[in-house]
Backbone as CSV, one residue per row, in Angstrom:
resi,resn,N_x,N_y,N_z,CA_x,CA_y,CA_z,C_x,C_y,C_z
1,MET,87.373,106.637,111.047,88.538,107.443,110.666,88.109,108.843,110.289
2,SER,88.915,109.812,110.596,88.617,111.195,110.289,89.176,111.552,108.942
3,GLY,89.166,112.864,108.658,89.731,113.294,107.391,91.226,113.461,107.436
4,GLY,91.878,113.264,108.586,93.314,113.448,108.697,94.092,112.290,108.138
5,PRO,95.430,112.416,108.065,96.252,111.395,107.439,96.604,110.220,108.323
6,ASP,96.441,110.355,109.663,96.873,109.292,110.558,95.871,108.145,110.567
7,ILE,96.392,106.939,110.786,95.547,105.764,110.873,95.306,105.442,112.333
8,ASN,94.039,105.318,112.726,93.686,104.909,114.069,93.834,103.398,114.152
9,GLY,94.774,102.947,114.990,95.096,101.527,115.029,93.921,100.644,115.382
10,SER,93.104,101.052,116.345,91.978,100.216,116.752,90.934,100.119,115.646
11,GLU,90.722,101.214,114.920,89.756,101.192,113.826,90.261,100.320,112.685
12,VAL,91.556,100.399,112.404,92.129,99.555,111.358,91.982,98.086,111.739
13,ALA,92.263,97.756,112.997,92.150,96.372,113.449,90.718,95.870,113.313
14,GLU,89.761,96.743,113.624,88.347,96.374,113.497,88.002,96.064,112.047
15,LEU,88.463,96.919,111.140,88.172,96.707,109.729,88.902,95.477,109.202
16,GLU,90.144,95.288,109.627,90.891,94.100,109.198,90.187,92.818,109.643
17,THR,89.583,92.833,110.813,88.820,91.672,111.273,87.652,91.393,110.342
18,SER,86.949,92.454,109.937,85.823,92.295,109.015,86.286,91.776,107.663
19,LEU,87.484,92.173,107.253,88.016,91.782,105.952,88.725,90.437,105.984
20,GLY,89.060,89.957,107.178,89.756,88.679,107.292,91.202,88.739,106.862
21,HIS,91.831,89.913,107.015,93.212,90.066,106.558,93.898,91.171,107.345
22,VAL,95.109,90.902,107.830,95.935,91.916,108.480,96.926,92.426,107.438
23,PHE,96.893,93.710,107.177,97.706,94.298,106.112,99.159,94.457,106.536
24,ASP,100.058,94.015,105.673,101.475,94.326,105.854,101.729,95.778,105.475
25,ASP,101.080,96.227,104.405,101.224,97.603,103.937,99.938,98.358,104.244
26,LYS,99.925,99.033,105.403,98.722,99.745,105.838,98.352,100.874,104.891
27,SER,99.342,101.388,104.141,99.046,102.505,103.239,98.086,102.087,102.129
28,LEU,98.080,100.820,101.760,97.128,100.346,100.757,95.701,100.479,101.271
29,LEU,95.486,100.079,102.509,94.160,100.204,103.093,93.779,101.664,103.256
30,LEU,94.734,102.492,103.671,94.484,103.922,103.813,94.040,104.530,102.487
31,SER,94.736,104.199,101.419,94.364,104.726,100.102,92.972,104.266,99.697
32,ALA,92.653,103.003,99.987,91.350,102.460,99.622,90.212,103.156,100.349
33,LEU,90.516,103.762,101.483,89.498,104.436,102.283,89.453,105.940,102.047
34,THR,90.334,106.455,101.203,90.461,107.907,101.027,89.694,108.392,99.809
35,HIS,88.711,109.233,100.061,87.891,109.813,98.992,88.691,110.886,98.253
36,PRO,88.475,111.042,96.948,89.203,112.078,96.193,89.031,113.482,96.748
37,SER,87.954,113.738,97.485,87.734,115.068,98.051,88.819,115.445,99.043
38,LEU,89.521,114.462,99.583,90.543,114.723,100.596,91.929,114.908,99.990
39,ALA,92.108,114.479,98.758,93.455,114.412,98.192,94.159,115.755,98.116
40,GLY,93.426,116.824,97.830,94.077,118.111,97.655,94.090,118.978,98.887
41,LEU,93.559,118.470,100.012,93.499,119.277,101.217,94.768,119.162,102.039
42,LYS,95.006,120.126,102.885,96.156,120.092,103.779,96.076,118.840,104.637
43,GLY,97.138,118.099,104.694,97.129,116.841,105.424,96.801,115.671,104.525
44,GLY,96.202,115.934,103.378,95.849,114.856,102.470,96.683,114.882,101.211
45,ARG,97.414,115.972,100.983,98.207,116.107,99.760,99.252,115.004,99.684
46,GLY,99.297,114.342,98.560,100.265,113.288,98.370,99.736,111.901,98.707
47,LEU,98.597,111.842,99.408,98.028,110.541,99.720,97.320,109.986,98.496
48,GLY,97.359,108.675,98.351,96.586,108.046,97.296,95.114,108.059,97.659
49,THR,94.266,108.005,96.668,92.830,107.871,96.894,92.391,106.534,96.318
50,TYR,91.105,106.264,96.442,90.636,104.957,96.009,90.385,104.838,94.513
51,GLU,90.602,105.888,93.739,90.200,105.864,92.330,90.929,104.793,91.520
52,ARG,92.250,104.732,91.607,92.989,103.721,90.841,92.711,102.313,91.384
53,LEU,92.634,102.196,92.697,92.341,100.903,93.300,90.964,100.399,92.887
54,GLU,90.023,101.304,92.772,88.667,100.951,92.352,88.685,100.232,90.996
55,PHE,89.495,100.718,90.075,89.619,100.116,88.745,90.075,98.664,88.850
56,LEU,91.089,98.426,89.671,91.612,97.075,89.828,90.632,96.192,90.592
57,GLY,90.036,96.737,91.634,89.128,95.944,92.457,87.938,95.416,91.689
58,ASP,87.462,96.191,90.739,86.352,95.749,89.905,86.704,94.454,89.181
59,ARG,87.934,94.381,88.673,88.375,93.186,87.927,88.618,91.999,88.860
60,VAL,89.178,92.256,90.030,89.428,91.177,90.987,88.098,90.586,91.470
61,LEU,87.163,91.464,91.809,85.844,91.006,92.234,85.192,90.171,91.141
62,GLY,85.271,90.649,89.908,84.657,89.935,88.796,85.196,88.526,88.647
63,LEU,86.508,88.370,88.767,87.119,87.050,88.636,86.644,86.106,89.729
64,ILE,86.629,86.599,90.970,86.250,85.740,92.094,84.782,85.345,91.997
65,VAL,83.927,86.297,91.681,82.495,86.000,91.583,82.222,85.055,90.409
66,ALA,82.896,85.281,89.277,82.713,84.395,88.128,83.087,82.959,88.485
67,GLU,84.190,82.789,89.208,84.608,81.443,89.608,83.608,80.833,90.582
68,MET,83.093,81.645,91.526,82.080,81.161,92.466,80.870,80.615,91.716
69,LEU,80.400,81.373,90.749,79.216,80.965,90.003,79.492,79.723,89.163
70,TYR,80.680,79.672,88.570,81.044,78.513,87.747,81.012,77.231,88.578
71,ARG,81.495,77.323,89.821,81.540,76.145,90.681,80.176,75.837,91.314
72,THR,79.399,76.883,91.611,78.143,76.708,92.338,77.016,76.194,91.447
73,PHE,77.038,76.588,90.171,75.939,76.221,89.268,76.496,75.474,88.044
74,PRO,76.943,74.237,88.246,77.608,73.505,87.160,76.690,73.149,85.998
75,GLN,75.366,73.183,86.205,74.439,72.797,85.150,73.940,73.987,84.326
76,GLU,74.314,75.201,84.692,73.786,76.378,83.995,74.657,76.759,82.810
77,ASP,73.993,77.298,81.776,74.724,77.722,80.592,75.290,79.125,80.787
78,GLU,76.005,79.579,79.789,76.686,80.875,79.895,75.722,82.022,80.139
79,GLY,74.567,81.995,79.453,73.614,83.089,79.600,73.094,83.218,81.017
80,ALA,72.742,82.088,81.633,72.241,82.117,83.006,73.317,82.597,83.967
81,LEU,74.546,82.116,83.783,75.645,82.556,84.640,75.903,84.050,84.474
82,ALA,75.800,84.533,83.240,76.042,85.956,82.981,75.010,86.825,83.673
83,ARG,73.751,86.367,83.708,72.712,87.156,84.384,72.964,87.203,85.884
84,ARG,73.345,86.070,86.452,73.688,86.066,87.875,74.874,86.999,88.152
85,PHE,75.891,86.891,87.313,77.105,87.685,87.484,76.785,89.183,87.475
86,ALA,75.959,89.610,86.511,75.630,91.030,86.399,74.962,91.546,87.665
87,GLU,74.117,90.736,88.281,73.447,91.154,89.509,74.428,91.260,90.673
88,LEU,75.364,90.333,90.736,76.245,90.242,91.899,77.358,91.283,91.901
89,VAL,77.781,91.755,90.734,78.885,92.722,90.691,78.408,94.141,90.421
90,ARG,77.101,94.353,90.338,76.635,95.717,90.107,76.870,96.567,91.356
91,ARG,76.851,97.865,91.169,77.218,98.790,92.235,76.326,98.643,93.467
92,GLU,75.046,98.366,93.241,74.137,98.228,94.372,74.537,97.064,95.267
93,SER,74.994,95.965,94.674,75.406,94.810,95.468,76.686,95.102,96.247
94,ILE,77.629,95.784,95.597,78.882,96.127,96.286,78.611,97.088,97.436
95,ALA,77.739,98.068,97.199,77.388,99.017,98.260,76.722,98.303,99.431
96,ARG,75.916,97.318,99.129,75.236,96.552,100.180,76.236,95.814,101.059
97,ILE,77.221,95.189,100.444,78.259,94.501,101.221,79.072,95.498,102.030
98,SER,79.426,96.626,101.399,80.213,97.648,102.096,79.480,98.167,103.316
99,ALA,78.173,98.380,103.178,77.377,98.851,104.317,77.317,97.793,105.414
100,ALA,77.234,96.541,105.009,77.114,95.455,105.985,78.347,95.344,106.878
101,ILE,79.526,95.685,106.346,80.748,95.602,107.168,81.083,96.946,107.806
102,GLY,80.175,97.919,107.661,80.389,99.228,108.286,81.497,100.038,107.663
103,LEU,81.701,99.868,106.358,82.816,100.556,105.710,82.671,102.072,105.768
104,GLY,81.449,102.558,105.743,81.221,104.002,105.704,81.868,104.759,106.849
105,ARG,81.838,104.187,108.035,82.386,104.919,109.190,83.905,104.978,109.178
106,HIS,84.547,104.158,108.343,86.006,104.164,108.239,86.521,105.057,107.111
107,LEU,85.623,105.578,106.277,86.064,106.342,105.113,86.688,107.664,105.509
108,ARG,87.671,108.070,104.741,88.360,109.345,104.949,87.798,110.353,103.948
109,LEU,87.007,111.293,104.446,86.292,112.234,103.600,86.595,113.668,104.006
110,ALA,86.540,114.567,103.037,86.562,115.989,103.365,85.298,116.309,104.154
111,ALA,85.374,117.360,104.981,84.244,117.700,105.843,82.972,117.940,105.039
112,SER,83.106,118.573,103.876,81.929,118.860,103.054,81.273,117.574,102.557
113,GLU,82.089,116.591,102.192,81.559,115.319,101.703,80.900,114.543,102.835
114,ALA,81.543,114.534,103.992,80.964,113.843,105.146,79.658,114.500,105.566
115,GLY,79.629,115.833,105.520,78.441,116.574,105.938,77.255,116.383,105.024
116,SER,77.497,115.997,103.786,76.397,115.806,102.836,75.935,114.350,102.766
117,GLY,76.341,113.560,103.750,75.887,112.170,103.811,76.748,111.198,103.051
118,GLY,78.002,111.557,102.807,78.874,110.712,102.012,79.089,109.324,102.577
119,ARG,79.065,109.180,103.891,79.327,107.868,104.491,78.215,106.860,104.206
120,ASP,77.047,107.368,103.824,75.923,106.482,103.501,75.591,106.498,102.015
121,ASN,76.411,107.151,101.223,76.165,107.271,99.787,76.462,105.934,99.103
122,PRO,75.455,105.285,98.503,75.689,103.969,97.894,76.777,103.985,96.823
123,ALA,76.827,105.046,96.015,77.844,105.110,94.963,79.235,105.176,95.570
124,LEU,79.396,105.971,96.615,80.695,106.094,97.278,81.074,104.783,97.965
125,LEU,80.103,104.134,98.606,80.369,102.855,99.262,80.783,101.790,98.251
126,ALA,80.166,101.818,97.073,80.532,100.849,96.036,81.957,101.095,95.554
127,ASP,82.314,102.351,95.328,83.666,102.681,94.867,84.709,102.238,95.900
128,ALA,84.469,102.587,97.157,85.422,102.238,98.207,85.480,100.725,98.413
129,GLY,84.346,100.050,98.270,84.327,98.600,98.402,85.208,97.929,97.365
130,GLU,85.126,98.384,96.121,85.999,97.848,95.078,87.460,98.138,95.390
131,ALA,87.727,99.337,95.907,89.111,99.704,96.232,89.672,98.824,97.340
132,VAL,88.867,98.519,98.335,89.320,97.656,99.432,89.654,96.261,98.910
133,ILE,88.850,95.758,97.981,89.139,94.447,97.384,90.479,94.489,96.651
134,ALA,90.745,95.575,95.947,92.041,95.725,95.277,93.179,95.776,96.290
135,ALA,92.974,96.491,97.389,94.011,96.570,98.419,94.308,95.193,99.007
136,LEU,93.268,94.407,99.228,93.463,93.034,99.708,94.295,92.235,98.711
137,TYR,93.976,92.373,97.449,94.684,91.642,96.392,96.157,92.049,96.334
138,LEU,96.418,93.348,96.378,97.793,93.828,96.268,98.624,93.459,97.495
139,ASP,97.984,93.424,98.656,98.731,93.146,99.882,98.895,91.654,100.135
140,GLY,97.880,90.870,99.799,97.929,89.452,100.149,97.656,88.490,99.011
141,GLY,97.533,89.014,97.800,97.287,88.144,96.663,95.814,87.800,96.506
142,LEU,95.539,86.973,95.503,94.155,86.630,95.189,93.474,85.916,96.347
143,GLU,94.210,85.114,97.102,93.596,84.374,98.205,93.095,85.312,99.303
144,ALA,93.810,86.390,99.554,93.363,87.362,100.561,92.061,88.009,100.119
145,ALA,91.983,88.368,98.848,90.740,88.946,98.324,89.614,87.923,98.364
146,ARG,89.930,86.690,98.013,88.926,85.625,97.995,88.364,85.352,99.391
147,ARG,89.240,85.404,100.412,88.777,85.131,101.782,87.732,86.136,102.247
148,PHE,87.769,87.335,101.704,86.738,88.312,102.023,85.531,88.179,101.107
149,VAL,85.779,88.106,99.803,84.686,88.163,98.828,83.763,86.953,98.923
150,GLU,84.311,85.755,98.985,83.451,84.566,98.925,82.432,84.514,100.067
151,PRO,82.833,84.631,101.331,81.806,84.604,102.383,80.886,85.819,102.371
152,ALA,81.405,86.963,101.938,80.568,88.169,101.905,79.499,88.074,100.826
153,TRP,79.853,87.511,99.686,78.913,87.446,98.555,78.070,86.174,98.559
154,ARG,78.436,85.175,99.341,77.701,83.911,99.304,76.206,84.079,99.622
155,PRO,75.826,84.892,100.617,74.382,85.076,100.859,73.659,85.699,99.665
156,LEU,74.317,86.578,98.925,73.691,87.167,97.742,73.503,86.111,96.658
157,VAL,74.476,85.213,96.523,74.347,84.113,95.562,73.159,83.239,95.939
158,ALA,73.022,82.949,97.231,71.965,82.058,97.700,70.576,82.673,97.564
159,GLU,70.490,83.994,97.536,69.188,84.659,97.408,68.507,84.326,96.086
160,GLU,69.289,84.097,95.037,68.739,83.830,93.712,68.670,82.325,93.474
161,ILE,67.494,81.737,93.720,67.330,80.308,93.492,67.427,79.996,92.003
162,SER,66.864,80.880,91.187,66.984,80.746,89.734,67.659,81.993,89.199
163,PRO,68.238,81.925,88.004,68.924,83.100,87.457,67.985,84.287,87.351
164,PRO,68.403,85.473,87.797,67.536,86.647,87.675,67.224,86.934,86.216
165,GLN,65.981,87.310,85.960,65.597,87.653,84.607,65.844,89.135,84.371
166,ASP,66.428,89.444,83.263,66.765,90.808,82.901,65.636,91.370,82.054
167,ALA,64.877,92.309,82.625,63.714,92.846,81.916,64.113,93.572,80.636
168,LYS,65.229,94.302,80.661,65.663,95.016,79.449,65.981,94.049,78.324
169,THR,66.680,92.970,78.661,67.009,91.978,77.644,65.749,91.305,77.119
170,ALA,64.845,90.967,78.045,63.604,90.323,77.633,62.786,91.232,76.714
171,LEU,62.743,92.511,77.039,61.982,93.454,76.213,62.622,93.605,74.837
172,GLN,63.944,93.692,74.814,64.632,93.812,73.528,64.378,92.583,72.657
173,GLU,64.461,91.406,73.262,64.234,90.179,72.502,62.792,90.105,72.008
174,TRP,61.849,90.549,72.836,60.443,90.548,72.416,60.243,91.482,71.232
175,ALA,60.811,92.692,71.323,60.648,93.660,70.234,61.262,93.136,68.941
176,GLN,62.439,92.545,69.034,63.082,91.992,67.846,62.259,90.857,67.260
177,GLY,61.660,90.037,68.132,60.822,88.951,67.667,59.579,89.424,66.944
178,GLN,59.136,90.638,67.284,57.965,91.222,66.631,58.336,92.060,65.414
179,GLY,59.640,92.131,65.118,60.089,92.939,63.992,60.022,94.430,64.246
180,LEU,60.088,94.834,65.516,59.984,96.243,65.884,61.361,96.844,66.139
181,ALA,61.398,98.177,66.157,62.628,98.879,66.513,62.969,98.587,67.972
182,LEU,64.231,98.736,68.323,64.639,98.505,69.703,63.957,99.492,70.640
183,PRO,63.623,99.081,71.852,63.027,99.997,72.828,63.916,101.221,73.053
184,ALA,63.288,102.359,73.249,64.029,103.606,73.459,63.830,104.072,74.901
185,TYR,64.941,104.299,75.601,64.896,104.727,76.999,65.300,106.198,77.104
186,ALA,64.647,106.917,78.006,64.988,108.324,78.239,64.836,108.630,79.721
187,LEU,65.793,109.373,80.259,65.718,109.784,81.664,64.668,110.873,81.794
188,ALA,63.620,110.621,82.580,62.528,111.580,82.736,62.807,112.586,83.840
189,SER,63.366,112.122,84.941,63.638,113.046,86.045,64.550,112.394,87.065
190,THR,65.166,113.219,87.890,65.927,112.755,89.051,65.492,113.585,90.250
191,ALA,65.515,112.989,91.410,65.107,113.698,92.622,65.874,113.125,93.797
192,GLY,65.766,113.804,94.936,66.396,113.324,96.155,67.800,113.856,96.341
193,PRO,68.353,113.672,97.544,69.719,114.132,97.839,70.753,113.288,97.111
194,ALA,71.989,113.794,97.067,73.055,113.115,96.327,73.318,111.717,96.858
195,HIS,73.165,111.504,98.161,73.470,110.187,98.730,72.299,109.215,98.608
196,GLU,71.133,109.701,98.178,69.975,108.820,98.004,69.120,109.311,96.836
197,PRO,69.666,109.277,95.627,68.935,109.797,94.474,67.807,108.861,94.053
198,ARG,66.882,109.408,93.294,65.780,108.618,92.732,65.657,108.984,91.267
199,PHE,65.783,107.991,90.398,65.729,108.211,88.966,64.399,107.701,88.418
200,VAL,63.849,108.437,87.459,62.645,108.003,86.750,62.988,107.934,85.271
201,VAL,62.758,106.773,84.673,63.089,106.531,83.268,61.827,106.142,82.508
202,GLU,61.729,106.620,81.291,60.609,106.287,80.411,61.108,105.414,79.264
203,VAL,60.356,104.376,78.939,60.701,103.523,77.806,59.536,103.533,76.819
204,ARG,59.866,103.596,75.541,58.864,103.559,74.468,59.134,102.360,73.582
205,VAL,58.052,101.694,73.206,58.132,100.576,72.274,57.221,100.885,71.095
206,GLU,57.772,100.761,69.915,57.039,101.077,68.686,55.670,100.385,68.653
207,GLY,54.626,101.219,68.553,53.276,100.693,68.454,52.654,100.256,69.760
208,HIS,53.370,100.412,70.863,52.859,99.939,72.151,52.958,100.991,73.253
209,GLY,53.161,102.210,72.883,53.163,103.288,73.862,54.405,103.323,74.727
210,LYS,54.212,103.777,75.950,55.345,103.981,76.844,54.997,103.530,78.257
211,ALA,56.028,103.420,79.080,55.872,103.101,80.501,57.032,103.736,81.245
212,THR,56.863,103.945,82.518,57.928,104.539,83.328,58.294,103.604,84.468
213,GLY,59.498,103.789,84.962,59.970,103.038,86.116,60.914,103.901,86.920
214,SER,61.052,103.615,88.194,61.941,104.400,89.048,62.868,103.482,89.815
215,GLY,63.985,104.044,90.273,64.952,103.271,91.031,66.042,104.150,91.585
216,LYS,66.932,103.550,92.384,68.015,104.295,93.011,69.175,104.548,92.060
217,SER,69.122,103.925,90.889,70.111,104.173,89.850,69.377,104.222,88.518
218,LYS,70.048,104.786,87.505,69.432,104.833,86.181,69.196,103.428,85.663
219,ARG,70.150,102.541,85.918,70.012,101.156,85.470,68.790,100.497,86.097
220,ALA,68.607,100.683,87.404,67.464,100.085,88.086,66.150,100.650,87.564
221,ALA,66.146,101.951,87.279,64.933,102.578,86.742,64.609,102.048,85.351
222,GLU,65.629,101.833,84.532,65.415,101.262,83.198,64.833,99.856,83.299
223,GLN,65.358,99.062,84.232,64.835,97.717,84.428,63.368,97.762,84.860
224,ALA,63.045,98.683,85.766,61.666,98.804,86.241,60.732,99.231,85.114
225,ALA,61.190,100.148,84.268,60.376,100.592,83.146,60.143,99.459,82.156
226,ALA,61.205,98.708,81.871,61.079,97.577,80.954,60.110,96.540,81.504
227,ALA,60.208,96.239,82.802,59.304,95.277,83.417,57.862,95.766,83.364
228,ALA,57.668,97.084,83.548,56.320,97.642,83.539,55.658,97.511,82.171
229,ILE,56.416,97.813,81.125,55.805,97.732,79.797,55.629,96.281,79.354
230,LEU,56.543,95.403,79.774,56.385,93.981,79.464,55.142,93.405,80.134
231,ALA,54.891,93.829,81.349,53.716,93.333,82.066,52.432,93.700,81.330
232,ARG,52.471,94.761,80.551,51.285,95.201,79.809,51.190,94.559,78.436
233,ILE,52.310,94.505,77.713,52.239,94.055,76.328,52.487,92.555,76.164
234,ASP,53.131,91.922,77.152,53.425,90.499,77.047,53.390,89.880,78.447
235,PRO,52.220,89.919,79.116,52.143,89.524,80.516,52.561,88.090,80.799
236,ASP,52.447,87.202,79.834,52.809,85.808,80.079,54.246,85.477,79.695
237,GLY,54.923,86.473,79.069,56.253,86.190,78.563,57.382,86.558,79.496
238,PHE,57.078,87.314,80.557,58.144,87.745,81.472,57.633,87.702,82.880
239,LYS,58.290,86.944,83.733,57.914,86.840,85.140,59.073,87.313,86.002
240,PRO,59.066,88.604,86.445,60.176,89.104,87.251,60.261,88.412,88.604
């Protein structure tokens, strides 16, 4: 789809096939694909963007994934389920699914946004992915959203044989167990283009120095830093 207001029927049909749903209200899908950069431009004025839908889609996705985990892992306690849930609904996971269905090529972007790599921007793909889930929910109810989310997320669920360990949580618990102050995180630097940033974060633990970690998001960099310092100060206590 281009930056204009018209919907290309063949492209919509292609995306609807990927989503497993034919929209009665095509404007919902159009809004879910429209970046805020287009809203104020000629031809885009008055169109909805994905911002409000993104808010709703986050909640719909959370409900469906939580139910999937509840049914899939009946023997796990709340903590283990929560760790799985956090991994599955984070922006990186949503962007991964969005990329897998080719959502980027359907996005409606201003020329400047498209020219700067917006169609491959993980943050933008995550936002639009949540918006599309909301559009499915509004047009076809929870079952329409579920028909897309469950098969799309099932391979990600299967990747984690055991609950993912959260290095930040493990480090915090270790520090508290030692009677130390909570670990302190600081953003050391950012680099790279807007669509593929690289964050470097430093973590300090009282009496144990510091370590750094990097990642495509600040959260990922914090996790890497926590894992790095844990590997040094408590090598047997945390196995990423």
